[in-house]
Short mmCIF file of C-alpha atoms in Angstrom, two decimals:
data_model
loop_
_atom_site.label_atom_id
_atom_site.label_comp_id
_atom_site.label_asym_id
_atom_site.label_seq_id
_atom_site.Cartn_x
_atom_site.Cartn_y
_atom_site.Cartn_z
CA UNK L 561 24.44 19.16 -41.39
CA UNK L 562 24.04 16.77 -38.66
CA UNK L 563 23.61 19.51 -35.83
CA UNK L 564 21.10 21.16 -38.13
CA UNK L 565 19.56 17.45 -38.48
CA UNK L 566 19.20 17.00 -34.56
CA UNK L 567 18.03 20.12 -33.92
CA UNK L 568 15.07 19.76 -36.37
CA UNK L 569 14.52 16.38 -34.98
CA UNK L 570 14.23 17.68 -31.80
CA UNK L 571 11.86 20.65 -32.82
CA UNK L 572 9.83 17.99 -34.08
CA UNK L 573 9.67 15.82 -31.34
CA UNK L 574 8.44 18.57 -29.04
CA UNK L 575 5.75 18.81 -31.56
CA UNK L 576 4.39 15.35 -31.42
CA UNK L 577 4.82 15.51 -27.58
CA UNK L 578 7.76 12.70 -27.60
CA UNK L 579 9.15 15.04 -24.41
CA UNK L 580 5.91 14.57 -22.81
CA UNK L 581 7.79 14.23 -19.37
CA UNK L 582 9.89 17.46 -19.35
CA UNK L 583 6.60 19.43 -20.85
CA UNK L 584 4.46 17.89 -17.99
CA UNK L 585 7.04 18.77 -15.17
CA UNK L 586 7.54 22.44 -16.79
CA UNK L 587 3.22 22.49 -16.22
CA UNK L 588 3.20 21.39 -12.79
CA UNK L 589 1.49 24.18 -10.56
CA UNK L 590 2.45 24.43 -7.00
CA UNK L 591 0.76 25.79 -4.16
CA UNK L 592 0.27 26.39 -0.14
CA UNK L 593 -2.84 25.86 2.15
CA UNK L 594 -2.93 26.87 5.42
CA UNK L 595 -5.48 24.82 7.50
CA UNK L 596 -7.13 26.62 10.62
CA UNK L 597 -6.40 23.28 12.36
CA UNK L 598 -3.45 22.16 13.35
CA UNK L 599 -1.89 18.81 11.40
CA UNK L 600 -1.76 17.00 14.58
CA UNK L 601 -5.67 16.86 15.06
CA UNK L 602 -7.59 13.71 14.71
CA UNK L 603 -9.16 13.55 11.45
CA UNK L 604 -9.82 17.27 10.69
CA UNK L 605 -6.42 17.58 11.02
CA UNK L 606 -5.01 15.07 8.43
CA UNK L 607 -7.60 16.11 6.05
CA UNK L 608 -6.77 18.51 4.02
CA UNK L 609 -3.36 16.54 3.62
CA UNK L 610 -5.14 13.72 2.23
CA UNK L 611 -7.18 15.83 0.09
CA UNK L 612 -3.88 16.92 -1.27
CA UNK L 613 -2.65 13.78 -1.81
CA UNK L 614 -5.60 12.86 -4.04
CA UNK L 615 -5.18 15.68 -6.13
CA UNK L 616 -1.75 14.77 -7.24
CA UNK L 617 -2.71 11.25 -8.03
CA UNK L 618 -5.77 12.42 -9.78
CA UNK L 619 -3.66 15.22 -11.58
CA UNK L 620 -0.04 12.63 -12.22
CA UNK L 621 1.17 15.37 -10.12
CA UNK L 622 0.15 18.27 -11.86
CA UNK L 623 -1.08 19.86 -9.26
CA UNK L 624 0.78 19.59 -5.77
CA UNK L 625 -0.35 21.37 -2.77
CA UNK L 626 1.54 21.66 0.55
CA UNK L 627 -0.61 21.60 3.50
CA UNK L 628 0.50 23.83 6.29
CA UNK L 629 -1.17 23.97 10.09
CA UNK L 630 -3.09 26.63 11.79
CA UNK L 631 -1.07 29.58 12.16
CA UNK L 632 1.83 29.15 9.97
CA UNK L 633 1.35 31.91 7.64
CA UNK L 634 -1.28 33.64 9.26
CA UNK L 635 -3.70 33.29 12.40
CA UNK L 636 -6.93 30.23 12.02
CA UNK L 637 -9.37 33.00 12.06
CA UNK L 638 -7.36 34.62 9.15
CA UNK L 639 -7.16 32.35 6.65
CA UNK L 640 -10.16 33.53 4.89
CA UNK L 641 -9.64 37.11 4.16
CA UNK L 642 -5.78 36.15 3.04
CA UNK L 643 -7.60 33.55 0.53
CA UNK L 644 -9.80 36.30 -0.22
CA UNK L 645 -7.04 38.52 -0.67
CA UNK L 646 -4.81 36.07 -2.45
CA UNK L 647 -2.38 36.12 0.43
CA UNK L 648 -2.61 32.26 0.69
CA UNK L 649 -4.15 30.39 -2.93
CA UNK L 650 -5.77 28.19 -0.58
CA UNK L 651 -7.44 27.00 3.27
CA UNK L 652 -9.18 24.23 4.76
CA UNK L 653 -11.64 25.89 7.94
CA UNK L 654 -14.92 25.09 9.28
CA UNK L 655 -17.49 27.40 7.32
CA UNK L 656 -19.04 28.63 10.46
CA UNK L 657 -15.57 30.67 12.03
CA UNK L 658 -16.87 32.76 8.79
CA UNK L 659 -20.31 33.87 9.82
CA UNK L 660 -18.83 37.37 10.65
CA UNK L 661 -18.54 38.20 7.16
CA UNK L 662 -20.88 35.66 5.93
CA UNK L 663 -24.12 35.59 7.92
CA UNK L 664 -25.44 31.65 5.90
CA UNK L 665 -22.14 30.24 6.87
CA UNK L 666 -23.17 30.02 10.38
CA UNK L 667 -26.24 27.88 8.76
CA UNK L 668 -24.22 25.88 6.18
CA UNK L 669 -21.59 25.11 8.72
CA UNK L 670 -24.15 23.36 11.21
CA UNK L 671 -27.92 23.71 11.90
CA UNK L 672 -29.04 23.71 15.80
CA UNK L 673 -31.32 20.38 15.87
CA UNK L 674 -31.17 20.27 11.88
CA UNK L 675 -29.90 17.62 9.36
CA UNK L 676 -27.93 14.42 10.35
CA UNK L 677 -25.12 13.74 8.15
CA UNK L 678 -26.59 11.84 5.57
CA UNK L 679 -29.62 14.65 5.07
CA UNK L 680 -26.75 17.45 5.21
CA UNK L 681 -24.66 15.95 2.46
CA UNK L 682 -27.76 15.25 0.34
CA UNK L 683 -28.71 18.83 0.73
CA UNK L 684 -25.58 20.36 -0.30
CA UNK L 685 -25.06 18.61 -3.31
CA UNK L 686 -28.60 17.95 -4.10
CA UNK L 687 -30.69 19.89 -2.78
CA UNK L 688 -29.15 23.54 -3.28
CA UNK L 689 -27.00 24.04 -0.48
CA UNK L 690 -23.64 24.39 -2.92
CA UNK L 691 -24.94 27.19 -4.98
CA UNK L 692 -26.51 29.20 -1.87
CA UNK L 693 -23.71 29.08 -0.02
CA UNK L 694 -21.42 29.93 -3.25
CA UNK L 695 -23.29 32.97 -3.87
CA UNK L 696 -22.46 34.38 -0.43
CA UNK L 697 -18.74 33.35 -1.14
CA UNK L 698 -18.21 35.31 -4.95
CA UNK L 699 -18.29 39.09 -3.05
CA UNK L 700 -15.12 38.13 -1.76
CA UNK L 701 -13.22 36.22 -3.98
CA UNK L 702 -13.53 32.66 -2.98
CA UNK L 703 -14.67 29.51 -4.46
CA UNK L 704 -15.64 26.91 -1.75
CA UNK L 705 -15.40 23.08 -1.73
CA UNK L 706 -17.10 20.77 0.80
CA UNK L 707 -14.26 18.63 2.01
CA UNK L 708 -14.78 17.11 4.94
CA UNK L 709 -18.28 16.24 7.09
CA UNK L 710 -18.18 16.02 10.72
CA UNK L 711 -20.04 13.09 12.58
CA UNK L 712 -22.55 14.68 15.21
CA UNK L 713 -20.58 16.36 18.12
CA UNK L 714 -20.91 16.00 21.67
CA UNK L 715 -22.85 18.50 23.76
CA UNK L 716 -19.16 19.56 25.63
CA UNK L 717 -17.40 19.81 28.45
CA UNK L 718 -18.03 20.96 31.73
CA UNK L 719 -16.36 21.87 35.22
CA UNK L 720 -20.17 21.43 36.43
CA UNK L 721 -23.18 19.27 36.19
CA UNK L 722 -25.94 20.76 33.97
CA UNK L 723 -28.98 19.94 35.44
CA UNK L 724 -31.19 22.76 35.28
CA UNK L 725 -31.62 25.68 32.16
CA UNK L 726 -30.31 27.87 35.44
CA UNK L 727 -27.14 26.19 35.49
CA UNK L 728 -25.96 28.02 32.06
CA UNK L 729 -27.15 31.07 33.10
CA UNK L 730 -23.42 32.95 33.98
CA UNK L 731 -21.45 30.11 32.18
CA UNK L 732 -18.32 31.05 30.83
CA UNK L 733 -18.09 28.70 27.84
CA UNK L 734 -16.14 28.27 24.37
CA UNK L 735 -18.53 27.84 21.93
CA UNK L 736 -19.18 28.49 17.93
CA UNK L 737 -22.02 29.25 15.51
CA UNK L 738 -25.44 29.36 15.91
CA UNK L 739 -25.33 27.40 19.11
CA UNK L 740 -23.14 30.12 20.79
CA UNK L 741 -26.00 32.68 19.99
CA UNK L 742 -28.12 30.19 21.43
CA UNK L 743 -26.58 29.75 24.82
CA UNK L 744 -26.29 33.22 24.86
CA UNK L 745 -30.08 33.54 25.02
CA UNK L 746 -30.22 31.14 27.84
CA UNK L 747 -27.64 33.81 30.01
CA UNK L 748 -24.18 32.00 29.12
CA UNK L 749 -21.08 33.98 28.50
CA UNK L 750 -19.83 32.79 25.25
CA UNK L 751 -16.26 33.20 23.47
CA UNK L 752 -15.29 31.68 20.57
CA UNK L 753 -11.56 30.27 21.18
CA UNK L 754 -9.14 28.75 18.57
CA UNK L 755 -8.81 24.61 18.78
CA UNK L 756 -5.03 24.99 19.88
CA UNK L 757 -6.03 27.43 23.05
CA UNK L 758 -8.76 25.25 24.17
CA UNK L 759 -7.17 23.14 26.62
CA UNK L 760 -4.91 26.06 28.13
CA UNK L 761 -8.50 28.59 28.46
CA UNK L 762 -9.50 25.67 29.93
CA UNK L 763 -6.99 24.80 31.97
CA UNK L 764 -6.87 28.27 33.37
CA UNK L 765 -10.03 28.85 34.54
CA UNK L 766 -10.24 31.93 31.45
CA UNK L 767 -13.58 29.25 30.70
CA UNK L 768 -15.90 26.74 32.28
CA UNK L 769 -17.31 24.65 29.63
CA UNK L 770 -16.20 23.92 25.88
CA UNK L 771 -17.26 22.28 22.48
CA UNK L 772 -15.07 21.29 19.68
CA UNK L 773 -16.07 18.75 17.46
CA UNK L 774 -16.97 14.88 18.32
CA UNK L 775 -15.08 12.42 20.94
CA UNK L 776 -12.32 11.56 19.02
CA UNK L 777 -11.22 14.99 18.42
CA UNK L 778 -12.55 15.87 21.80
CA UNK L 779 -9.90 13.11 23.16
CA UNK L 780 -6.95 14.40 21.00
CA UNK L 781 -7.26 18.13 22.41
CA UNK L 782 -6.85 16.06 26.24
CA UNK L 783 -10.19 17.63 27.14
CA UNK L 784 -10.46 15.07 29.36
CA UNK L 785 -7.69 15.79 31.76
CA UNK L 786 -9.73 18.85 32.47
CA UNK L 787 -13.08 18.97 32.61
CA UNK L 788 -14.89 16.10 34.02
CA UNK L 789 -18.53 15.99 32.59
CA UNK L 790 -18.93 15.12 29.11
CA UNK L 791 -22.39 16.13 27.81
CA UNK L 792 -24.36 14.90 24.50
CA UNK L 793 -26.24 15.28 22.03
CA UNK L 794 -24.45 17.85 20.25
CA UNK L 795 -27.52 19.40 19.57
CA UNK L 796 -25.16 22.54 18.12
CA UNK L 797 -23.46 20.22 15.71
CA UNK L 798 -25.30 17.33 14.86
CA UNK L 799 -23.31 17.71 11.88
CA UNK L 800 -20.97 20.38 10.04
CA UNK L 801 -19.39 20.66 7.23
CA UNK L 802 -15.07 21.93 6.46
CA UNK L 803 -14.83 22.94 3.27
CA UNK L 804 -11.64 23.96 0.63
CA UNK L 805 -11.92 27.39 0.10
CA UNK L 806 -9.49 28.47 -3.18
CA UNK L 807 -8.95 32.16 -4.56
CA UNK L 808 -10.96 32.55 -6.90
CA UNK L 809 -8.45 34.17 -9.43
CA UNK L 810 -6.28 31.07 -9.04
CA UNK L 811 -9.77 28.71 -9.30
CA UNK L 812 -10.31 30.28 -12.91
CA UNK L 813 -6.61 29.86 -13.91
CA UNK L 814 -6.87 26.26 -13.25
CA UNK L 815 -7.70 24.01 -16.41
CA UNK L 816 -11.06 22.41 -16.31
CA UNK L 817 -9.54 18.76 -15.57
CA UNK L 818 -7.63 20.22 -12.24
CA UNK L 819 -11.08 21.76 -10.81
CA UNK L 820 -12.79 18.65 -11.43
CA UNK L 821 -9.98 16.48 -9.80
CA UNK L 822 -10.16 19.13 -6.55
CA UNK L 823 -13.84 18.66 -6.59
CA UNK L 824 -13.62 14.80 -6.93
CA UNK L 825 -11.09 14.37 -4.22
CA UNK L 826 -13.43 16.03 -1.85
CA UNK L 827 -15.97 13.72 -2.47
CA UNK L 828 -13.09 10.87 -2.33
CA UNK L 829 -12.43 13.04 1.49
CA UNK L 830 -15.53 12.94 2.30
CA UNK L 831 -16.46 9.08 1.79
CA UNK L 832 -13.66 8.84 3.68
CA UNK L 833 -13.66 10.60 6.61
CA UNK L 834 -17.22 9.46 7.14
CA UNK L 835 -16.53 6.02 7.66
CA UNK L 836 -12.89 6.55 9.48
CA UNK L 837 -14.87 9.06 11.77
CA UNK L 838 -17.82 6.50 12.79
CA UNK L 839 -15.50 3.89 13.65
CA UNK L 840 -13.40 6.43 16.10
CA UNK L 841 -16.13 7.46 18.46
CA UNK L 842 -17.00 4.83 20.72
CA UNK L 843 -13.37 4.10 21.10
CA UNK L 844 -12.69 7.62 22.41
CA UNK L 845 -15.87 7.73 24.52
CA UNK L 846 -14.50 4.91 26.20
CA UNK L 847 -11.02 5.87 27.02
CA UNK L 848 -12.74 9.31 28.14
CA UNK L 849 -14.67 7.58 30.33
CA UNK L 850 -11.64 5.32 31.65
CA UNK L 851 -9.99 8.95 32.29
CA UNK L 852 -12.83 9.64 35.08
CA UNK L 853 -15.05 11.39 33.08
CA UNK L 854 -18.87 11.22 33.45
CA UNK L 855 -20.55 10.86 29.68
CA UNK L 856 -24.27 11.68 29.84
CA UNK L 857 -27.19 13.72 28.51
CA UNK L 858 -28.73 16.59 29.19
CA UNK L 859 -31.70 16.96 30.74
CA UNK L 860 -34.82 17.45 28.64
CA UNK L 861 -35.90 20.21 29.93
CA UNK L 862 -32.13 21.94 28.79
CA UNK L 863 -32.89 20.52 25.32
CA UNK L 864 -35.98 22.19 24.95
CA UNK L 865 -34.82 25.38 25.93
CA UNK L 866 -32.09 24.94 24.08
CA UNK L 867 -34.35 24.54 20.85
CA UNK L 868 -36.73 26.93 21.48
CA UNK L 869 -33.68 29.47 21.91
CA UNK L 870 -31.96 27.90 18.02
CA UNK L 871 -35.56 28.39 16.45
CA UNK L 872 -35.91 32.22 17.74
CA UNK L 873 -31.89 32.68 16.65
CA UNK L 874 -32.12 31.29 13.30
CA UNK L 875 -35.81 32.95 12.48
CA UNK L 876 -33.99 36.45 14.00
CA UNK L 877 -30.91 35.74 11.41
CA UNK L 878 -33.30 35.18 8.84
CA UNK L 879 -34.85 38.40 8.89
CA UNK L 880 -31.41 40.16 8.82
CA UNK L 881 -29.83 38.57 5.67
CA UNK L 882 -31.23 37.27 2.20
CA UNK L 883 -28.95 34.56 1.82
CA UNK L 884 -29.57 32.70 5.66
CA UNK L 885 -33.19 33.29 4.76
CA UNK L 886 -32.64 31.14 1.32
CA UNK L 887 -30.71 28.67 2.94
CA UNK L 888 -33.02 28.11 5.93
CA UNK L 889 -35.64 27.93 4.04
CA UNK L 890 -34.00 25.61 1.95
CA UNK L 891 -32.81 22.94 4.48
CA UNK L 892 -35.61 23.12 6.65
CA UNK L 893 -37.59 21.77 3.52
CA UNK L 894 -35.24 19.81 2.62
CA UNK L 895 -34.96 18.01 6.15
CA UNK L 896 -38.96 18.12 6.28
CA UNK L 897 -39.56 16.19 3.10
CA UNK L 898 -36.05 14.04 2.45
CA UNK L 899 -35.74 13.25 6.26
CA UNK L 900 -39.21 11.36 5.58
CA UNK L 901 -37.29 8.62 4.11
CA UNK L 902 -35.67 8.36 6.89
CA UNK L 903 -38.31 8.31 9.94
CA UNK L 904 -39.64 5.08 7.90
CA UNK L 905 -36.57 3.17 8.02
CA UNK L 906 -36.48 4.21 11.45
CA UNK L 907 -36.14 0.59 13.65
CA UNK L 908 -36.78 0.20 17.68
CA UNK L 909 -33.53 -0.72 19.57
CA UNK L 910 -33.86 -2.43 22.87
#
């Protein structure tokens, strides 16, 4: 009688949820990303970790995600067709190493002379830029999640001063996105080379210029024990967005409460990485500078050619795919009318 007693007591505690701890650890859903950075990178790096970390708080560890670096499962320029595929549940990337497959990444990822940071996020989450850029991501599978927005970037690094648009002409350089189509219109030879081989393609003559990202990721890659002219604005990037990119099978199997907590952590990422970034830069301009480097700017004249070559690219992309026409259109409006706002508060510095 008293066996029979316990086990009906027990029976009945399951069923008023008095085991609430063994039910919640038998729920717990575990999974891998696979960045296309490697852990070790300033800030991009340690992003997706953080993210991560979020999520289990915001889930009481519901949800736990292991972050693994570029290359672990599969190679960085991989990662999305084994999300797609359900190879990996999940990646972190920067939307732009997509464009191949996804013509409006290239746009979503960074505009040549477009939106500032603040006038990017606003778009994306405001202004249409999410559910564009979603629609060019449900073909294959995947459900995408801003996560991270990168400060402008510097211009890059070269063996050479640019002084004239005839000094790119022959370039060998590393460069991604709309900006490498760009160059290319100017004459450069452009490649598009993983973070982790920068330094070595560098290093080895294989290139003679590079862009990554801005100084203080610049400054982790060693750039600077390299190449010795350091050129801004990163008219390329002036800013860019990483995203979470999820299968979309496991998205849907997900209870409502975990997507939201994924999509709130990125805006917790975000926040963050903003204000961690701006504080970073002028510390790693200077110790690139103390490393013998010369920062400057390019000529005028480059810029506008440089411009005048992103406005024919993007108009030419434009006319090849419905989706980069949508979102051009879209943030070039967007910039136009929002970016008002901003040329008021705009102040004189001495």
């Amino acid at each position: 009688m008293r066996q029979l007693f316990l086990k009906a007591a027990a029976v009945a505690a399951l069923g008023l949820g008095l085991v609430a701890p063994q039910a919640a650890l038998a729920q717990a859903k575990n999974f891998d990303l696979q960045s296309v950075f490697g852990l070790q990178v300033p800030s991009i790096g340690q992003s997706p970790v953080k993210w991560a970390e979020r999520v289990a708080l915001m889930t009481n560890n519901e949800v736990k995600i292991k972050v693994h670096g570029a290359g672990e499962f599969v190679p960085p320029f991989e990662v999305f067709g084994a999300v797609s595929n359900g190879s990996i549940p999940m990646g972190f990337d920067w939307v732009g190493y997509w464009a191949d497959k996804i013509p409006v990444a290239n746009l979503v990822g960074s505009m040549p002379f477009g939106p500032n940071p603040e006038l990017f996020l606003g778009w994306m989450f405001q202004g249409g830029g999410l559910e564009i850029i979603q629609k060019a991501y449900d073909p294959h599978n995947v459900k995408i999640i801003p996560c991270h927005l990168v400060v402008p970037e510097a211009g890059g690094w070269f063996n050479k001063e640019i002084k004239t648009v005839a000094d790119i002409k022959g370039l060998n350089m590393r460069i991604a996105g709309l900006g490498a189509k760009a160059m290319a219109k100017l004459g450069a030879n452009v490649q598009l080379v993983p973070a982790g081989e920068i330094f070595v393609s560098l290093e080895r003559g294989r290139i003679e210029a590079a862009e990554f990202s801005a100084p203080q990721l610049d400054f982790g890659l060693g750039l600077q024990k390299i190449a010795k002219h350091y050129y801004f604005p990163g008219w390329h990037q002036p800013a860019s967005w990483d995203t979470i990119i999820v299968n979309m099978n496991v998205w849907k199997s997900l209870p409502e409460k975990h997507q939201k907590a994924m999509v709130e952590a990125c805006y917790a990422n975000i926040t963050y990485n903003s204000y961690d970034q701006i504080n970073a830069q002028v510390d790693a301009i200077e110790k690139i500078e103390a490393a013998g480097v010369k920062v400057q700017r390019f000529p005028n004249e480059v810029l506008a050619a440089l411009q005048k070559a992103s406005t024919e690219v993007m108009e030419e992309e434009a006319k090849k795919d419905a989706l980069f026409a949508e979102a051009y259109k879209s943030l070039s409006a967007y910039v136009k009318r929002v970016g008002r706002w901003n040329d008021l508060q705009a102040i004189p510095r001495n």
